CSV table of C-alpha atoms and ligand atoms in Angstrom, one decimal:
chain,number,residue,atom,x,y,z
A,1,UNK,CA,0.1,0.1,-0.2
A,2,UNK,CA,1.2,3.1,-1.0
A,3,UNK,CA,1.4,6.0,1.7
A,4,UNK,CA,2.6,9.3,1.6
A,5,UNK,CA,2.3,12.3,4.3
A,6,UNK,CA,2.4,16.1,3.3
A,7,UNK,CA,3.2,17.9,6.5
A,8,UNK,CA,3.9,21.4,7.9
A,9,UNK,CA,1.2,22.6,5.3
A,10,UNK,CA,0.5,26.4,6.0
A,11,UNK,CA,-3.2,26.1,5.1
A,12,UNK,CA,-5.2,23.0,4.0
A,13,UNK,CA,-8.0,24.4,1.8
A,14,UNK,CA,-11.5,23.2,1.2
A,15,UNK,CA,-11.5,20.4,3.8
A,16,UNK,CA,-15.0,18.8,4.1
A,17,UNK,CA,-16.1,15.6,5.9
A,18,UNK,CA,-18.9,15.7,3.4
A,19,UNK,CA,-19.6,17.5,0.3
A,20,UNK,CA,-22.9,18.7,-1.6
A,21,UNK,CA,-23.6,21.3,-4.4
A,22,UNK,CA,-22.9,24.8,-3.0
A,23,UNK,CA,-25.5,27.5,-3.5
A,24,UNK,CA,-25.8,31.1,-2.9
A,25,UNK,CA,-24.0,32.2,0.4
A,26,UNK,CA,-22.6,28.8,1.0
A,27,UNK,CA,-19.9,29.5,-1.5
A,28,UNK,CA,-18.2,32.1,1.0
A,29,UNK,CA,-17.6,29.3,3.2
A,30,UNK,CA,-14.2,27.7,2.5
A,31,UNK,CA,-13.2,25.4,5.5
A,32,UNK,CA,-9.6,25.4,6.0
A,33,UNK,CA,-7.0,24.0,8.5
A,34,UNK,CA,-3.9,26.0,9.6
A,35,UNK,CA,-0.7,24.2,10.0
A,36,UNK,CA,-1.9,20.9,8.9
A,37,UNK,CA,-0.9,17.2,7.7
A,38,UNK,CA,-2.4,15.3,4.9
A,39,UNK,CA,-2.2,11.7,4.4
A,40,UNK,CA,-2.7,10.1,1.0
A,41,UNK,CA,-3.3,6.3,0.8
A,42,UNK,CA,-3.0,4.4,-2.8
A,43,UNK,CA,-3.9,7.7,-4.6
A,44,UNK,CA,-6.5,8.8,-2.2
A,45,UNK,CA,-7.2,11.3,0.7
A,46,UNK,CA,-6.7,9.1,3.9
A,47,UNK,CA,-6.8,11.6,6.6
A,48,UNK,CA,-5.9,15.2,7.5
A,49,UNK,CA,-5.8,17.5,10.5
A,50,UNK,CA,-3.9,20.1,12.3
A,51,UNK,CA,-0.2,19.0,12.9
A,52,UNK,CA,-0.9,18.9,16.8
A,53,UNK,CA,-3.1,15.7,15.9
A,54,UNK,CA,-0.7,13.9,13.6
A,55,UNK,CA,-0.9,10.2,14.6
A,56,UNK,CA,2.1,8.3,16.0
A,57,UNK,CA,2.2,6.0,13.1
A,58,UNK,CA,2.5,8.7,10.4
A,59,UNK,CA,5.1,10.6,12.7
A,60,UNK,CA,7.5,7.8,11.6
A,61,UNK,CA,7.1,8.7,8.2
A,62,UNK,CA,8.5,12.3,9.1
A,63,UNK,CA,12.0,10.5,9.5
A,64,UNK,CA,11.9,9.8,5.8
A,65,UNK,CA,11.2,13.4,5.0
A,66,UNK,CA,13.7,16.1,4.6
A,67,UNK,CA,14.4,19.0,7.2
A,68,UNK,CA,12.5,22.3,6.1
A,69,UNK,CA,15.6,23.7,4.3
A,70,UNK,CA,13.6,26.2,2.3
A,71,UNK,CA,13.3,23.9,-0.6
A,72,UNK,CA,10.4,21.8,-1.5
A,73,UNK,CA,11.1,18.4,0.0
A,74,UNK,CA,12.0,15.5,-2.5
A,75,UNK,CA,8.6,14.8,-4.1
A,76,UNK,CA,9.5,11.0,-4.1
A,77,UNK,CA,9.8,11.1,-0.4
A,78,UNK,CA,7.0,9.4,1.6
A,79,UNK,CA,6.9,12.5,3.7
A,80,UNK,CA,6.9,16.0,2.3
A,81,UNK,CA,7.6,19.2,4.2
A,82,UNK,CA,5.4,21.7,2.8
A,83,UNK,CA,6.5,24.6,4.9
A,84,UNK,CA,4.7,28.0,4.0
A,85,UNK,CA,2.7,26.5,1.3
A,86,UNK,CA,-1.0,26.0,0.5
A,87,UNK,CA,-2.5,22.6,-0.5
A,88,UNK,CA,-5.9,22.8,-2.3
A,89,UNK,CA,-8.1,20.4,-4.0
A,90,UNK,CA,-7.0,20.4,-8.1
A,91,UNK,CA,-9.1,22.4,-10.4
A,92,UNK,CA,-12.3,20.8,-11.7
A,93,UNK,CA,-12.7,22.2,-15.3
A,94,UNK,CA,-16.3,21.4,-16.4
A,95,UNK,CA,-16.5,22.9,-19.7
A,96,UNK,CA,-13.8,22.7,-22.3
A,97,UNK,CA,-13.2,22.1,-26.2
A,98,UNK,CA,-9.7,21.0,-25.9
A,99,UNK,CA,-10.1,18.5,-28.9
A,100,UNK,CA,-9.5,20.8,-31.9
A,101,UNK,CA,-7.5,21.1,-35.0
A,102,UNK,CA,-5.0,23.9,-35.5
A,103,UNK,CA,-5.7,27.4,-34.1
A,104,UNK,CA,-7.6,30.7,-35.1
A,105,UNK,CA,-5.3,33.7,-34.3
A,106,UNK,CA,-5.8,35.1,-37.7
A,107,UNK,CA,-9.5,35.7,-36.7
A,108,UNK,CA,-8.2,36.9,-33.4
A,109,UNK,CA,-6.3,39.5,-35.3
A,110,UNK,CA,-9.5,40.2,-37.7
A,111,UNK,CA,-11.6,40.9,-34.1
A,112,UNK,CA,-9.0,43.2,-33.2
A,113,UNK,CA,-9.7,45.0,-36.5
A,114,UNK,CA,-13.1,45.4,-35.4
A,115,UNK,CA,-15.2,42.4,-36.8
A,116,UNK,CA,-17.5,40.8,-34.3
A,117,UNK,CA,-17.8,37.1,-33.3
A,118,UNK,CA,-21.1,36.8,-35.2
A,119,UNK,CA,-19.8,38.4,-38.3
A,120,UNK,CA,-16.6,36.3,-38.3
A,121,UNK,CA,-18.9,33.3,-38.1
A,122,UNK,CA,-21.0,34.7,-40.8
A,123,UNK,CA,-18.0,34.7,-43.3
A,124,UNK,CA,-17.4,30.8,-42.7
A,125,UNK,CA,-15.0,31.6,-39.7
A,126,UNK,CA,-15.5,30.4,-36.3
A,127,UNK,CA,-16.8,27.0,-35.4
A,128,UNK,CA,-16.8,26.3,-39.3
A,129,UNK,CA,-13.2,27.0,-39.5
A,130,UNK,CA,-12.1,24.6,-36.8
A,131,UNK,CA,-14.5,22.1,-38.8
A,132,UNK,CA,-12.7,22.4,-41.8
A,133,UNK,CA,-9.5,22.0,-39.9
A,134,UNK,CA,-10.5,19.0,-38.1
A,135,UNK,CA,-12.0,17.0,-41.2
A,136,UNK,CA,-8.4,17.3,-42.3
A,137,UNK,CA,-6.7,15.9,-39.1
A,138,UNK,CA,-6.2,12.3,-38.5
A,139,UNK,CA,-7.5,10.7,-35.3
A,140,UNK,CA,-4.1,10.2,-34.1
A,141,UNK,CA,-2.9,13.8,-34.9
A,142,UNK,CA,-5.9,15.1,-33.0
A,143,UNK,CA,-5.3,12.9,-30.1
A,144,UNK,CA,-1.3,14.1,-29.9
A,145,UNK,CA,-2.4,17.7,-29.9
A,146,UNK,CA,-5.0,17.2,-27.3
A,147,UNK,CA,-2.6,15.1,-25.4
A,148,UNK,CA,-0.1,17.9,-25.1
A,149,UNK,CA,-2.9,20.3,-23.9
A,150,UNK,CA,-3.9,18.3,-21.4
A,151,UNK,CA,-0.8,17.8,-20.1
A,152,UNK,CA,-0.3,21.5,-19.9
A,153,UNK,CA,-3.6,21.8,-17.9
A,154,UNK,CA,-2.6,19.1,-15.5
A,155,UNK,CA,0.8,21.2,-14.7
A,156,UNK,CA,-1.6,24.3,-14.1
A,157,UNK,CA,-3.4,22.5,-11.5
A,158,UNK,CA,-6.1,21.0,-13.5
A,159,UNK,CA,-7.3,17.4,-12.1
A,160,UNK,CA,-10.4,16.9,-14.0
A,161,UNK,CA,-12.0,17.9,-17.3
A,162,UNK,CA,-14.9,17.9,-19.5
A,163,UNK,CA,-14.3,17.8,-23.1
A,164,UNK,CA,-17.0,18.5,-25.8
A,165,UNK,CA,-17.1,17.2,-29.4
A,166,UNK,CA,-18.7,19.7,-31.8
A,167,UNK,CA,-16.0,20.4,-34.6
A,168,UNK,CA,-16.8,17.2,-36.4
A,169,UNK,CA,-20.5,18.3,-37.5
A,170,UNK,CA,-20.6,15.1,-39.8
A,171,UNK,CA,-21.0,11.4,-38.5
A,172,UNK,CA,-17.6,10.6,-39.3
A,173,UNK,CA,-16.1,13.7,-37.5
A,174,UNK,CA,-18.1,13.7,-34.3
A,175,UNK,CA,-17.5,10.0,-33.8
A,176,UNK,CA,-13.6,10.9,-34.5
A,177,UNK,CA,-13.4,13.4,-32.0
A,178,UNK,CA,-15.5,11.2,-29.2
A,179,UNK,CA,-13.2,8.5,-29.9
A,180,UNK,CA,-10.1,10.9,-29.1
A,181,UNK,CA,-11.7,11.9,-25.9
A,182,UNK,CA,-12.3,7.9,-25.1
A,183,UNK,CA,-8.5,7.5,-25.8
A,184,UNK,CA,-7.5,10.3,-23.4
A,185,UNK,CA,-9.8,9.0,-20.7
A,186,UNK,CA,-8.2,5.5,-21.1
A,187,UNK,CA,-4.6,6.9,-21.0
A,188,UNK,CA,-4.7,10.0,-19.0
A,189,UNK,CA,-4.6,10.1,-14.9
A,190,UNK,CA,-6.9,13.1,-15.1
A,191,UNK,CA,-10.5,12.3,-14.7
A,192,UNK,CA,-12.4,13.1,-18.0
A,193,UNK,CA,-15.9,13.3,-19.1
A,194,UNK,CA,-17.1,13.5,-22.7
A,195,UNK,CA,-19.8,15.4,-24.0
A,196,UNK,CA,-21.6,15.3,-27.4
A,197,UNK,CA,-21.8,18.7,-29.1
A,198,UNK,CA,-22.9,17.9,-32.5
A,199,UNK,CA,-25.4,20.8,-31.9
A,200,UNK,CA,-22.5,23.4,-32.1
A,201,UNK,CA,-23.5,24.8,-35.2
A,202,UNK,CA,-25.5,23.8,-38.4
A,203,UNK,CA,-23.0,22.5,-41.0
A,204,UNK,CA,-23.0,24.6,-44.5
A,205,UNK,CA,-24.9,22.0,-46.4
A,206,UNK,CA,-27.7,22.6,-43.6
A,207,UNK,CA,-27.5,26.2,-42.9
A,208,UNK,CA,-30.8,27.3,-44.3
A,209,UNK,CA,-33.7,27.2,-41.8
A,210,UNK,CA,-35.6,24.8,-44.1
A,211,UNK,CA,-32.7,22.3,-44.0
A,212,UNK,CA,-32.0,22.4,-40.0
A,213,UNK,CA,-34.3,19.4,-39.4
A,214,UNK,CA,-31.9,17.5,-41.6
A,215,UNK,CA,-29.0,17.9,-39.6
A,216,UNK,CA,-31.1,17.3,-36.5
A,217,UNK,CA,-32.2,14.0,-37.8
A,218,UNK,CA,-28.6,13.1,-38.7
A,219,UNK,CA,-27.7,13.8,-35.2
A,220,UNK,CA,-30.6,11.7,-33.8
A,221,UNK,CA,-30.9,8.9,-36.2
A,222,UNK,CA,-27.1,8.4,-37.3
A,223,UNK,CA,-24.7,9.9,-34.3
A,224,UNK,CA,-26.6,9.4,-31.0
A,225,UNK,CA,-27.2,5.5,-31.5
A,226,UNK,CA,-23.5,5.0,-32.2
A,227,UNK,CA,-22.4,7.2,-29.2
A,228,UNK,CA,-24.6,5.5,-27.2
A,229,UNK,CA,-23.7,1.8,-28.3
A,230,UNK,CA,-20.1,2.7,-27.9
A,231,UNK,CA,-20.2,4.5,-24.4
A,232,UNK,CA,-18.5,7.5,-26.3
A,233,UNK,CA,-20.4,10.5,-24.2
A,234,UNK,CA,-21.5,10.9,-20.8
A,235,UNK,CA,-23.3,14.2,-21.9
A,236,UNK,CA,-25.1,15.9,-24.5
A,237,UNK,CA,-24.8,19.8,-25.2
A,238,UNK,CA,-26.5,22.3,-27.7
A,239,UNK,CA,-25.2,25.9,-28.5
A,240,UNK,CA,-28.6,27.7,-27.9
A,241,UNK,CA,-28.5,30.9,-29.4
A,242,UNK,CA,-29.6,33.4,-32.2
A,243,UNK,CA,-28.3,31.9,-35.6
A,244,UNK,CA,-27.5,28.7,-33.9
A,245,UNK,CA,-30.0,26.2,-32.2
A,246,UNK,CA,-33.3,27.9,-31.3
A,247,UNK,CA,-35.2,26.8,-28.1
A,248,UNK,CA,-37.5,24.1,-30.1
A,249,UNK,CA,-34.5,22.8,-31.7
A,250,UNK,CA,-32.5,22.5,-28.6
A,251,UNK,CA,-35.4,20.6,-27.0
A,252,UNK,CA,-35.7,18.3,-29.6
A,253,UNK,CA,-31.9,17.2,-29.6
A,254,UNK,CA,-31.8,17.0,-26.1
A,255,UNK,CA,-34.5,14.8,-25.6
A,256,UNK,CA,-33.2,12.5,-27.9
A,257,UNK,CA,-29.9,12.6,-26.0
A,258,UNK,CA,-31.8,12.0,-22.7
A,259,UNK,CA,-33.4,8.9,-24.4
A,260,UNK,CA,-30.0,7.5,-25.0
A,261,UNK,CA,-29.0,8.0,-21.4
A,262,UNK,CA,-27.1,11.3,-21.9
A,263,UNK,CA,-27.8,14.2,-19.4
A,264,UNK,CA,-28.1,17.8,-20.8
A,265,UNK,CA,-25.7,20.7,-20.6
A,266,UNK,CA,-26.5,23.9,-22.5
A,267,UNK,CA,-24.4,26.8,-24.2
A,268,UNK,CA,-27.1,29.3,-22.9
A,269,UNK,CA,-27.2,33.0,-23.0
A,270,UNK,CA,-23.9,33.6,-24.2
A,271,UNK,CA,-24.6,36.3,-26.9
A,272,UNK,CA,-28.4,36.8,-26.1
A,273,UNK,CA,-31.4,36.0,-24.1
A,274,UNK,CA,-31.8,32.7,-25.6
A,275,UNK,CA,-34.3,31.1,-23.6
A,276,UNK,CA,-31.5,28.4,-23.1
A,277,UNK,CA,-31.2,28.7,-19.2
A,278,UNK,CA,-35.2,27.9,-18.9
A,279,UNK,CA,-35.0,25.0,-21.4
A,280,UNK,CA,-32.1,23.6,-19.4
A,281,UNK,CA,-34.0,23.8,-16.1
A,282,UNK,CA,-37.1,22.4,-17.7
A,283,UNK,CA,-35.1,19.4,-18.9
A,284,UNK,CA,-33.3,18.8,-15.9
A,285,UNK,CA,-29.8,19.9,-17.4
A,286,UNK,CA,-26.8,19.4,-15.1
A,287,UNK,CA,-25.5,22.6,-16.1
A,288,UNK,CA,-26.3,25.7,-18.1
A,289,UNK,CA,-23.1,27.7,-19.1
A,290,UNK,CA,-21.9,30.9,-20.3
A,291,UNK,CA,-24.8,33.1,-19.0
A,292,UNK,CA,-23.3,36.5,-19.9
A,293,UNK,CA,-26.5,37.8,-20.8
A,294,UNK,CA,-29.1,37.2,-18.0
A,295,UNK,CA,-32.3,38.8,-17.2
A,296,UNK,CA,-34.5,38.3,-13.7
A,297,UNK,CA,-36.5,35.5,-15.4
A,298,UNK,CA,-33.5,33.5,-16.4
A,299,UNK,CA,-31.9,34.0,-12.6
A,300,UNK,CA,-35.1,33.2,-11.0
A,301,UNK,CA,-35.4,30.1,-13.1
A,302,UNK,CA,-31.9,28.9,-12.5
A,303,UNK,CA,-32.2,29.9,-8.6
A,304,UNK,CA,-35.3,27.5,-8.2
A,305,UNK,CA,-33.5,24.5,-9.9
A,306,UNK,CA,-31.0,21.9,-9.6
A,307,UNK,CA,-29.1,22.8,-12.6
A,308,UNK,CA,-25.7,24.5,-12.0
A,309,UNK,CA,-24.9,27.9,-13.7
A,310,UNK,CA,-21.4,27.7,-15.1
A,311,UNK,CA,-19.6,30.7,-15.6
A,312,UNK,CA,-16.8,31.0,-18.4
A,313,UNK,CA,-15.2,34.5,-17.6
A,314,UNK,CA,-12.0,34.1,-19.8
A,315,UNK,CA,-14.6,33.7,-22.9
A,316,UNK,CA,-16.2,36.9,-21.8
A,317,UNK,CA,-12.7,38.5,-21.1
A,318,UNK,CA,-11.4,37.0,-24.7
A,319,UNK,CA,-14.4,38.3,-26.7
A,320,UNK,CA,-14.8,41.6,-24.6
A,321,UNK,CA,-18.4,40.8,-23.6
A,322,UNK,CA,-20.0,41.8,-20.5
A,323,UNK,CA,-18.9,39.6,-17.7
A,324,UNK,CA,-21.1,37.1,-16.1
A,325,UNK,CA,-23.6,38.6,-13.2
A,326,UNK,CA,-22.0,36.3,-10.6
A,327,UNK,CA,-23.1,38.6,-7.8
A,328,UNK,CA,-26.6,38.7,-9.0
A,329,UNK,CA,-26.7,34.9,-9.3
A,330,UNK,CA,-25.3,34.4,-5.7
A,331,UNK,CA,-27.6,36.6,-4.3
A,332,UNK,CA,-30.5,34.8,-6.1
A,333,UNK,CA,-29.2,31.5,-4.4
A,334,UNK,CA,-27.6,30.0,-7.6
A,335,UNK,CA,-25.2,27.4,-7.5
A,336,UNK,CA,-22.4,28.4,-9.9
A,337,UNK,CA,-19.1,26.9,-11.0
A,338,UNK,CA,-16.2,28.3,-13.0
A,339,UNK,CA,-14.9,26.7,-16.0
A,340,UNK,CA,-12.4,27.8,-18.8
A,341,UNK,CA,-14.4,26.9,-22.0
A,342,UNK,CA,-10.9,26.1,-23.5
A,343,UNK,CA,-11.5,26.3,-27.2
A,344,UNK,CA,-9.7,27.8,-30.3
A,345,UNK,CA,-12.2,30.8,-31.0
A,346,UNK,CA,-13.5,32.3,-27.8
A,347,UNK,CA,-10.8,31.1,-25.1
A,348,UNK,CA,-7.9,29.7,-26.3
A,349,UNK,CA,-6.4,29.1,-22.6
A,350,UNK,CA,-7.4,26.5,-20.4
A,351,UNK,CA,-5.5,28.2,-17.5
A,352,UNK,CA,-7.9,27.9,-14.4
A,353,UNK,CA,-5.8,30.0,-12.2
A,354,UNK,CA,-6.7,33.0,-14.5
A,355,UNK,CA,-10.3,31.8,-14.7
A,356,UNK,CA,-10.4,32.1,-10.9
A,357,UNK,CA,-8.3,35.6,-10.9
A,358,UNK,CA,-10.7,36.9,-13.5
A,359,UNK,CA,-13.9,35.7,-11.8
A,360,UNK,CA,-12.5,37.7,-8.6
A,361,UNK,CA,-11.1,40.7,-10.5
A,362,UNK,CA,-14.1,41.4,-13.1
A,363,UNK,CA,-17.0,39.5,-11.5
A,364,UNK,CA,-16.2,40.5,-7.8
A,365,UNK,CA,-16.3,36.6,-6.6
A,366,UNK,CA,-14.3,36.7,-3.2
A,367,UNK,CA,-11.2,34.1,-3.5
A,368,UNK,CA,-13.3,31.5,-1.4
A,369,UNK,CA,-16.4,31.8,-3.6
A,370,UNK,CA,-14.1,31.2,-7.0
A,371,UNK,CA,-12.4,28.4,-5.2
A,372,UNK,CA,-15.3,26.7,-4.2
A,373,UNK,CA,-16.8,27.3,-7.9
A,374,UNK,CA,-13.6,25.9,-9.4
A,375,UNK,CA,-13.3,22.9,-7.2
A,376,UNK,CA,-16.4,21.4,-5.3
A,377,UNK,CA,-19.0,22.9,-7.7
A,378,UNK,CA,-17.0,22.3,-10.7
A,379,UNK,CA,-16.8,18.4,-9.6
A,380,UNK,CA,-20.6,18.6,-9.4
A,381,UNK,CA,-20.9,19.9,-12.7
A,382,UNK,CA,-19.2,16.7,-14.1
A,383,UNK,CA,-21.1,14.5,-11.4
A,384,UNK,CA,-18.1,14.1,-9.8
A,385,UNK,CA,-19.0,15.8,-6.5
A,386,UNK,CA,-18.5,12.3,-4.5
A,387,UNK,CA,-15.0,11.9,-5.9
A,388,UNK,CA,-13.2,15.0,-6.5
A,389,UNK,CA,-13.2,18.9,-5.6
A,390,UNK,CA,-12.5,18.8,-1.9
A,391,UNK,CA,-9.9,17.4,0.9
A,392,UNK,CA,-12.3,14.8,1.8
A,393,UNK,CA,-11.4,11.0,3.0
A,394,UNK,CA,-11.8,8.7,0.4
A,395,UNK,CA,-11.6,11.3,-2.5
A,396,UNK,CA,-9.0,10.8,-5.4
A,397,UNK,CA,-5.6,12.5,-4.2
A,398,UNK,CA,-5.8,15.6,-7.0
A,399,UNK,CA,-3.9,18.4,-5.2
A,400,UNK,CA,-2.3,21.5,-5.8
A,401,UNK,CA,0.7,22.5,-3.7
A,402,UNK,CA,1.5,26.1,-3.9
A,403,UNK,CA,4.7,28.0,-3.8
A,404,UNK,CA,5.3,29.6,-0.4
A,405,UNK,CA,2.4,32.3,-0.2
A,406,UNK,CA,1.7,35.1,2.3
A,407,UNK,CA,-2.1,34.1,2.1
A,408,UNK,CA,-4.9,32.5,-0.2
A,409,UNK,CA,-5.8,35.6,-1.4
A,410,UNK,CA,-2.5,36.1,-3.1
A,411,UNK,CA,-3.6,33.5,-5.8
A,412,UNK,CA,-6.1,35.5,-7.4
A,413,UNK,CA,-4.4,38.8,-6.4
A,414,UNK,CA,-0.9,38.0,-8.2
A,415,UNK,CA,-2.7,36.7,-11.4
A,416,UNK,CA,-0.1,36.6,-13.8
A,417,UNK,CA,2.2,34.4,-11.6
A,418,UNK,CA,3.1,30.6,-11.6
A,419,UNK,CA,2.1,30.2,-8.0
A,420,UNK,CA,2.1,26.1,-8.2
A,421,UNK,CA,5.1,24.2,-7.2
A,422,UNK,CA,3.4,20.8,-7.8
A,423,UNK,CA,0.4,19.0,-8.9
A,424,UNK,CA,-0.4,15.7,-7.4
A,425,UNK,CA,-2.9,13.6,-9.6
A,426,UNK,CA,-4.2,10.4,-8.1
A,427,UNK,CA,-1.3,10.4,-5.3
A,428,UNK,CA,1.3,11.1,-8.0
A,429,UNK,CA,3.3,14.3,-8.5
A,430,UNK,CA,3.1,15.1,-12.1
A,431,UNK,CA,5.0,18.4,-12.6
A,432,UNK,CA,8.9,18.4,-14.0
A,433,UNK,CA,11.0,18.0,-10.8
A,434,UNK,CA,13.3,20.6,-12.2
A,435,UNK,CA,10.3,23.1,-11.6
A,436,UNK,CA,10.5,22.7,-7.9
A,437,UNK,CA,11.9,26.0,-6.8
A,438,UNK,CA,13.2,27.9,-3.8
A,439,UNK,CA,10.8,30.3,-2.1
A,440,UNK,CA,10.1,33.4,-3.9
A,441,UNK,CA,10.1,36.9,-2.4
A,442,UNK,CA,6.4,37.3,-2.2
A,443,UNK,CA,6.7,41.0,-1.0
A,444,UNK,CA,6.0,40.4,2.7
B,1,NIG,O1,-18.4,28.0,-26.0
B,1,NIG,N1,-20.2,29.3,-27.8
B,1,NIG,C1,-19.8,28.4,-28.5
B,1,NIG,N2,-18.8,27.5,-28.6
B,1,NIG,C2,-17.7,27.9,-27.9
B,1,NIG,C3,-16.6,28.5,-29.0
B,1,NIG,C4,-16.5,27.6,-30.1
B,1,NIG,C5,-15.6,28.4,-31.1
B,1,NIG,O2,-15.7,29.7,-31.5
B,1,NIG,O3,-15.0,27.3,-31.7
B,1,NIG,C6,-17.9,28.6,-26.7
B,1,NIG,O4,-17.5,29.8,-26.8
B,2,FE,FE1,-18.2,26.5,-24.8
């Protein structure tokens, strides 16, 4: 049985004996233990507490650790001195599109020159640009590119991630993407969930209103049965938006997914009041995501439901959109999660540290609220609340160990710095050991 002890932790963050989805004011409560130890056995959290309560048998492990020399202890040691460092659950990123081919920085420059997201989409750019690039990519090439991105995310502290299809838009292309996600699930130590997003946009052959039903039929009759048979997806998602899928189309597609055992998620209210939030609530969606554009009716519907509102602040940032009304959502009692929306068009970054920082800086989330939204509630937005997202006995040991920091609020405050020393996934450190650094001057 492999056993590891992390000790002298300055603060152990998000310690919970039991977890549940956090709503409204509950997000401000982030239980922490100062000067703590954490015991990991066989890749899972076995116990924790203040240093004064370290059990005698674990104390023996300390002899195998190093003295506190100011260096981070050898990550291969069974006892690791985390002096001055914070330990928190790894980020749970519940909304990404990280399987894609190529990149779209030319469109980025077009946007700098004044074109809008909708104008770029209307010219055959946007999602259709990625769809053309994906059609030309082999499954292996897609897998390799996605694998690199996943490695980068893990080093940035992400321990669980949801990945969507939606750049295939043909039977062959959507299945290719979902098979890549399946391979990532099998090979990566990260916990991964797959979402079928065939309804990301209408492919050119079906773009006229009168042809929409043809593509919907293709998804329902030719894609969903194979996806269900091969177990290629956990969820089904639709981009419910003006110029994309309307409410009636969204509902038809999601109901077909539900019949195949896929719980809905929705891209809702990104650019307009699309009715996507109310539709998601009505269909029992696990989450409705984006929410840049909200009114009282959409907020009220979400607050009165079990559906999670997933906010994607780096997409709003990148597209220069108004930020999601996080404070209003919390005041109304909604359950909110934070995710990266990592994709080549609206958020070419999967850095959850930046997501947390921007949510504080621009949406006025408190650091405690942002951390809860990016850990516990992010886990619930992937049906992983029982398994990840908090320091709870029995949960998978997916952890972030920070550099020595003056306080937890320093994380979103020093938003441009790499403040992570090590990341543990399933009990194993995954950051290159050469990255283990001496304490930095944090200005205190
Ligand atoms: O979540 N909004 C729709 N889909 C993505 C963007 C996809 C793209 O531009 O490639 C999003 O922002
Ligand atoms: Fe998205």
